[in-house]
CSV table of C-alpha atoms and ligand atoms in Angstrom, one decimal:
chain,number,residue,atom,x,y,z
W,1441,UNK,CA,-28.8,-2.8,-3.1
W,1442,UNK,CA,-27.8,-5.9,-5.0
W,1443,UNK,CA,-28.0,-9.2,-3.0
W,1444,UNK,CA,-24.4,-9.3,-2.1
W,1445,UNK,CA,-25.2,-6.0,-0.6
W,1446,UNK,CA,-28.3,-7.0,1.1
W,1447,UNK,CA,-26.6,-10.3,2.9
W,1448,UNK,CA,-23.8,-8.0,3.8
W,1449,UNK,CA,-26.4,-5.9,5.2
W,1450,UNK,CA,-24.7,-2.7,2.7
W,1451,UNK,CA,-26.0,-0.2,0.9
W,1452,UNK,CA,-24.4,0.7,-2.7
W,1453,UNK,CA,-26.5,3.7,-2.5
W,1454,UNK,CA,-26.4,5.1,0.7
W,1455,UNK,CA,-22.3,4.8,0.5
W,1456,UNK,CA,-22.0,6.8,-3.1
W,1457,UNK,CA,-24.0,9.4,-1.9
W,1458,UNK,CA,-21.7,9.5,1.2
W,1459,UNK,CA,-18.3,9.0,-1.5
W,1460,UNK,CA,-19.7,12.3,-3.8
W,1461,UNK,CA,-20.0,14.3,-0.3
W,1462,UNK,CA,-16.7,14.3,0.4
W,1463,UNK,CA,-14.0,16.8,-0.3
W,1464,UNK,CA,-11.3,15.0,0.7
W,1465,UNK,CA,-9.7,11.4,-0.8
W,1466,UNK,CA,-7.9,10.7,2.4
W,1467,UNK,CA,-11.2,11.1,5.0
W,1468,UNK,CA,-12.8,8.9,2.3
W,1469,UNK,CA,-10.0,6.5,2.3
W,1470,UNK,CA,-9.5,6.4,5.5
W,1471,UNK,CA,-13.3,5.2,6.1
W,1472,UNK,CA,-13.4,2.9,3.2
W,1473,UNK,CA,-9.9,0.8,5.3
W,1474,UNK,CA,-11.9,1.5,8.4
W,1475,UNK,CA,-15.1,-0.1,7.0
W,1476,UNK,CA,-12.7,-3.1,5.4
W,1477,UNK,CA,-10.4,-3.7,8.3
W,1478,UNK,CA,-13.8,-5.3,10.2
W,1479,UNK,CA,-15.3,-7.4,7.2
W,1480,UNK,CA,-11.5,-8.9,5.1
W,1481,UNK,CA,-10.9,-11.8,6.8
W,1482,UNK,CA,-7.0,-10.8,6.7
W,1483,UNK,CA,-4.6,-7.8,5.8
W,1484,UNK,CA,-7.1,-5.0,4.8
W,1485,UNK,CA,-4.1,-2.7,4.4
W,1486,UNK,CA,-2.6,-4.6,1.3
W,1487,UNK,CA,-2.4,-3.2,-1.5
W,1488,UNK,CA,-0.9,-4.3,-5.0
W,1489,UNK,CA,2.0,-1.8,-5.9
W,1490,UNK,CA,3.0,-1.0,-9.3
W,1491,UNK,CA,6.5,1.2,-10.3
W,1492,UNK,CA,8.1,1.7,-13.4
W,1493,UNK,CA,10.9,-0.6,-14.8
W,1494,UNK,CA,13.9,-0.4,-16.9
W,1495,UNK,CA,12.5,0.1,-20.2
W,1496,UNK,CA,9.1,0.9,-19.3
W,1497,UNK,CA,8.3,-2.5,-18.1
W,1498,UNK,CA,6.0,-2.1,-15.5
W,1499,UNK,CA,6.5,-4.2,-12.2
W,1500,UNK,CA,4.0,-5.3,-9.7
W,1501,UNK,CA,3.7,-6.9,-6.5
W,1502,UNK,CA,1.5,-7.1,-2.9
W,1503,UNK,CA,2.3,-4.3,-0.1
W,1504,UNK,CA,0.8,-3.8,3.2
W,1505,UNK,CA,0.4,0.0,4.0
W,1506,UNK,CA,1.8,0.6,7.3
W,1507,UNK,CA,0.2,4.1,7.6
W,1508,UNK,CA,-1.3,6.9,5.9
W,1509,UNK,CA,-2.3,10.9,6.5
W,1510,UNK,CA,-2.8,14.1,4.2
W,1511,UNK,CA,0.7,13.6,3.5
W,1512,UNK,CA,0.3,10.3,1.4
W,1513,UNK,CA,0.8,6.3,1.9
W,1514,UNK,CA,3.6,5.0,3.6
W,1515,UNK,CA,4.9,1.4,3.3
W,1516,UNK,CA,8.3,0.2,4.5
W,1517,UNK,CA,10.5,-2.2,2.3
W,1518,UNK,CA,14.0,-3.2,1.3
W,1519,UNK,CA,15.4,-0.4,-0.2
W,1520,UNK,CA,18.0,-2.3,-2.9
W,1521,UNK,CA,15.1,-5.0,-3.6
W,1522,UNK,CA,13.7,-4.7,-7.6
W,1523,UNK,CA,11.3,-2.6,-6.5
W,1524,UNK,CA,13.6,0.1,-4.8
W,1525,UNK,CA,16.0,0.1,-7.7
W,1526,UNK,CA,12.6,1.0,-9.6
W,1527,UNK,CA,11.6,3.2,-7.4
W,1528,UNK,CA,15.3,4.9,-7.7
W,1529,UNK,CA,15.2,5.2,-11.1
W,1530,UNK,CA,11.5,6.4,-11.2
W,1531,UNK,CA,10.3,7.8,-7.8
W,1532,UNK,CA,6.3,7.2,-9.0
W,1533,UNK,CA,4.0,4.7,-8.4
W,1534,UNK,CA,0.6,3.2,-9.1
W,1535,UNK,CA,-1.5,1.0,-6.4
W,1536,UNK,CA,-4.5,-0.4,-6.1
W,1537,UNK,CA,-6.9,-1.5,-2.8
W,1538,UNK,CA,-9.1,-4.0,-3.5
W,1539,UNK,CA,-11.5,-4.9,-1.1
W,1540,UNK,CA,-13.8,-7.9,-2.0
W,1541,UNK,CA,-16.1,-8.3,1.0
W,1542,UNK,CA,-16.9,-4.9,-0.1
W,1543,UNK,CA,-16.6,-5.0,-3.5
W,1544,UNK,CA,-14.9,-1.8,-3.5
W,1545,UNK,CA,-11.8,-0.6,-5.1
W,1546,UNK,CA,-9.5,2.3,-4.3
W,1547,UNK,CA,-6.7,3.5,-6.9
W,1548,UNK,CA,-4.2,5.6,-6.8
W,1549,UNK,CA,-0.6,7.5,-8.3
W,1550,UNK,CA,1.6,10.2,-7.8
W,1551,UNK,CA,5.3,10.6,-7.0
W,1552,UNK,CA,6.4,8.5,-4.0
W,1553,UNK,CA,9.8,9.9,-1.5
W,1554,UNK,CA,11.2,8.2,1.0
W,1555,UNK,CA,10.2,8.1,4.6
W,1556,UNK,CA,12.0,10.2,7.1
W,1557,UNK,CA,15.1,7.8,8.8
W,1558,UNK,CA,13.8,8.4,12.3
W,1559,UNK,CA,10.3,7.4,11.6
W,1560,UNK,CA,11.7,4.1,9.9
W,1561,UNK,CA,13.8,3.9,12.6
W,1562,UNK,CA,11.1,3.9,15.2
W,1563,UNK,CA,8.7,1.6,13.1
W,1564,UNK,CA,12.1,-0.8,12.9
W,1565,UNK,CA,11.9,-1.2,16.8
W,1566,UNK,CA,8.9,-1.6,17.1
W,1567,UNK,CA,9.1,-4.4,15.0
W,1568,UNK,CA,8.7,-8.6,15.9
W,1569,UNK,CA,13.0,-9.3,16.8
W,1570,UNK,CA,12.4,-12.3,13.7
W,1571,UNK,CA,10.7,-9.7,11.4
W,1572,UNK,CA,13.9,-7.5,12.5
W,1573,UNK,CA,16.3,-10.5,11.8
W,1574,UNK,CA,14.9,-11.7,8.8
W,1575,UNK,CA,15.0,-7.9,7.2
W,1576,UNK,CA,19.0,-8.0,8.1
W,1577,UNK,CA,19.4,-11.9,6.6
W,1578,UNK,CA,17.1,-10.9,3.2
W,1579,UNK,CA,18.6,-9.5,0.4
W,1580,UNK,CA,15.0,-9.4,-0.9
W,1581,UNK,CA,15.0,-9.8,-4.8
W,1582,UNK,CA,18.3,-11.4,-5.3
W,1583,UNK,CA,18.8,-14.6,-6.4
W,1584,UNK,CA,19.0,-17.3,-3.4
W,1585,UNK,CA,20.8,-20.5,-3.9
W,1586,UNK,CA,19.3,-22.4,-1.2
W,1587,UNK,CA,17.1,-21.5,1.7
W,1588,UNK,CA,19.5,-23.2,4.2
W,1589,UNK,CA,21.5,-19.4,3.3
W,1590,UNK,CA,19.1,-17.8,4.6
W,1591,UNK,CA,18.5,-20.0,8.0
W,1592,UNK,CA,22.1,-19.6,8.4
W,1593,UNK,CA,22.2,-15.7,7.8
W,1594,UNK,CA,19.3,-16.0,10.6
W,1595,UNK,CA,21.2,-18.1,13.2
W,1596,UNK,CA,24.3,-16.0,12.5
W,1597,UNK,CA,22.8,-12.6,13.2
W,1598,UNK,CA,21.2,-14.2,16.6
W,1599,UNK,CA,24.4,-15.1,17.7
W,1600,UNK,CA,25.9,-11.5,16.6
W,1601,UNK,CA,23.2,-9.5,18.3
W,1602,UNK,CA,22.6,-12.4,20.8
W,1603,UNK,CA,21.0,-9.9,23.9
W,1604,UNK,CA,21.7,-6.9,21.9
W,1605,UNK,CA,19.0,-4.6,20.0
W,1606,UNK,CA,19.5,-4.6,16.2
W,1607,UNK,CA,19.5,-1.5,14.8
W,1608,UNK,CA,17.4,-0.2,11.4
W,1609,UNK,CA,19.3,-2.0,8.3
W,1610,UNK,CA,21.0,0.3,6.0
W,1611,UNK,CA,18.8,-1.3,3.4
W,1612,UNK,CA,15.6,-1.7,4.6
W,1613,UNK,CA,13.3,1.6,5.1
W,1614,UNK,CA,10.1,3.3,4.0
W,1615,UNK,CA,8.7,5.0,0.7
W,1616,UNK,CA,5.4,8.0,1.1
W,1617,UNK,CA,3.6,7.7,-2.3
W,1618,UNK,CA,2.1,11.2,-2.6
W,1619,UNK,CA,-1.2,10.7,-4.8
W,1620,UNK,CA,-2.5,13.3,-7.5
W,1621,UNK,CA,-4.9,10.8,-8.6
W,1622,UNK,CA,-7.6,8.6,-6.5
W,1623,UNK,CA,-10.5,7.0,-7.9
W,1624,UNK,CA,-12.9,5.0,-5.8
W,1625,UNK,CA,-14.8,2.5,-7.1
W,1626,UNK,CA,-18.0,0.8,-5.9
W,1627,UNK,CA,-19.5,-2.1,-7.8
W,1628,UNK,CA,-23.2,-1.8,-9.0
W,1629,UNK,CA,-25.5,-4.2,-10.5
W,1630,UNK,CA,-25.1,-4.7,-13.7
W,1631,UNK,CA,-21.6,-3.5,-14.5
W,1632,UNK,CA,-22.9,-0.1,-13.9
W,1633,UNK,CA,-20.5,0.9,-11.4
W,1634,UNK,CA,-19.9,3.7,-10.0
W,1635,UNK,CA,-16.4,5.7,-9.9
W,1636,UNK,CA,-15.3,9.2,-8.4
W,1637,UNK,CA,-12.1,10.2,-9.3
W,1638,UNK,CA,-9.8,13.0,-7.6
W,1639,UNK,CA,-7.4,14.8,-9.3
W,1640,UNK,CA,-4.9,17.8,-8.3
W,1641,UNK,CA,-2.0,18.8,-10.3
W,1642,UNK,CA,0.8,19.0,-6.9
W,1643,UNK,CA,0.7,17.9,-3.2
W,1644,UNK,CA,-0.3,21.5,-2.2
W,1645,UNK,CA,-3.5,22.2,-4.7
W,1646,UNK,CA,-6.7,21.8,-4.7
W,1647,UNK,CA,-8.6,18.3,-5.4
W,1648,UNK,CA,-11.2,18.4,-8.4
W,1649,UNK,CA,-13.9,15.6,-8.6
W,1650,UNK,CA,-15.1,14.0,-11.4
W,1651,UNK,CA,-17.2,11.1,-12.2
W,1652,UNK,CA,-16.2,8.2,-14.5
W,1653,UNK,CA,-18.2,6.3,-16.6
W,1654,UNK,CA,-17.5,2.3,-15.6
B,2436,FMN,C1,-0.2,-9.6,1.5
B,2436,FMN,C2,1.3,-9.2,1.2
B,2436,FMN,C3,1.9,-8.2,1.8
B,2436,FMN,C4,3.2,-7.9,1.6
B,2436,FMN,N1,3.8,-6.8,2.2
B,2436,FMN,C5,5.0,-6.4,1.9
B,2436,FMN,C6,5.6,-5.2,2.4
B,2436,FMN,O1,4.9,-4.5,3.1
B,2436,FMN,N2,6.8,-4.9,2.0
B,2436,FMN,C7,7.6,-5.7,1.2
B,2436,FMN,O2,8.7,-5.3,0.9
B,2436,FMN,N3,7.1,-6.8,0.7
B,2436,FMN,C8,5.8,-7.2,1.0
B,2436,FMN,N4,5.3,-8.4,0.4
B,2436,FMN,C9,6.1,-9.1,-0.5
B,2436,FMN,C10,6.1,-8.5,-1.9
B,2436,FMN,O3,4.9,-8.9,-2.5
B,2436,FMN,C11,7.3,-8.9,-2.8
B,2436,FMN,O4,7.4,-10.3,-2.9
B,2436,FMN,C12,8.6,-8.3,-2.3
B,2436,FMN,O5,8.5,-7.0,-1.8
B,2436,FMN,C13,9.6,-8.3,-3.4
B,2436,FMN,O6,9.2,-7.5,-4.4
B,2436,FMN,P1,10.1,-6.9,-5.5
B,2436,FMN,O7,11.1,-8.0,-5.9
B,2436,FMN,O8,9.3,-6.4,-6.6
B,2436,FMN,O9,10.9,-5.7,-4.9
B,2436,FMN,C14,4.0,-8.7,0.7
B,2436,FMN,C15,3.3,-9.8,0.0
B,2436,FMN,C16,2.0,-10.0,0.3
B,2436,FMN,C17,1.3,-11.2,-0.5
């Protein structure tokens, strides 16, 4: 235990031993966010998403994932922002958790699809009614003259769905990254840390484990 990990009250040890016991990424993942959501001070579920660019230029940017399950990460997002034209012209993706109270790291890639429409529909109306507005009024990426065009985008909406529900935006919806790769990463004392890394070749094979030097 280094004495980050001691005033934490952590173990580097004791949770690599529990990381190279596991057969699954997702049960491991799901207890690294778990472990994270109680000692970040905010937003344990963001994660920094990276897609592919016209001419290879790589993009990047902060996401929060909304959920996840065997099936892969969801987030939800404007669909004609720069990252969903990437993500049109490329459907893959790189991300990152990084998780400094821990000082763990979870990485990850693989193809991403997009999320059902009723499930985005239901995580829509289940949304805060400004979050809801503010999807409609944002044409997220775009160049914005001034923010009093946005305000007014805002006050117009209220007054056009003034006691009405607003429906899911044609625009705005979800994306499932479906990782063939996730490494997880524990610092050590030393720059000797300590990295498993997951591998399959589709969604439905088998995950291999191997570990990397740091
Ligand atoms: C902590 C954090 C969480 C964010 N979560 C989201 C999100 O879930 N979806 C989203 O579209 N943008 C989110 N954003 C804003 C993005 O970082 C980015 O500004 C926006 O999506 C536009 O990116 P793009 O122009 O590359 O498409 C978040 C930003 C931060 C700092």
């Amino acid at each position: 235990m280094n004495s980050y990990g001691a005033e934490m009250g952590l173990s580097w040890r004791a949770s690599f031993d529990a990381l190279r016991s596991s057969a699954d990424p997702f049960v491991l993942f799901g207890s690294w966010l778990a472990e994270a959501k109680k000692t970040e001070p905010s937003d344990a579920n963001a994660m920094a998403l990276a897609t592919v660019g016209t001419r290879g230029l790589p993009g990047v940017r902060m996401i929060l994932l909304n959920s996840y399950s065997a099936d892969g990460l969801v987030f939800f997002s404007h669909l004609d922002s720069a990252k969903g034209a990437e993500l049109a012209l490329a459907p893959k993706a790189a991300a990152v958790f990084h998780w400094k109270t821990l000082r763990r790291q979870v990485r990850l890639r693989g193809p991403v699809e997009p999320v059902e429409d009723d499930r985005a529909d239901s995580y829509f109306a289940s949304r805060p009614r400004a979050s809801q507005l503010a999807a409609w009024a944002s044409r997220q990426s775009r160049p914005l003259q001034d923010r009093a065009t946005l305000i007014n985008a805002i006050s117009e909406l209220e007054s056009r769905y003034a006691s009405r529900e607003l429906p899911r935006p044609p625009h705005w919806g979800g994306y499932r990254i479906i990782p063939l790769h996730m490494e997880f990463w524990i610092n050590q004392p030393s720059r000797l840390h300590e990295r498993l890394l997951f591998e399959r070749t589709s969604s439905r094979a088998a995950w291999s484990q191997s570990q990397l030097f740091p």
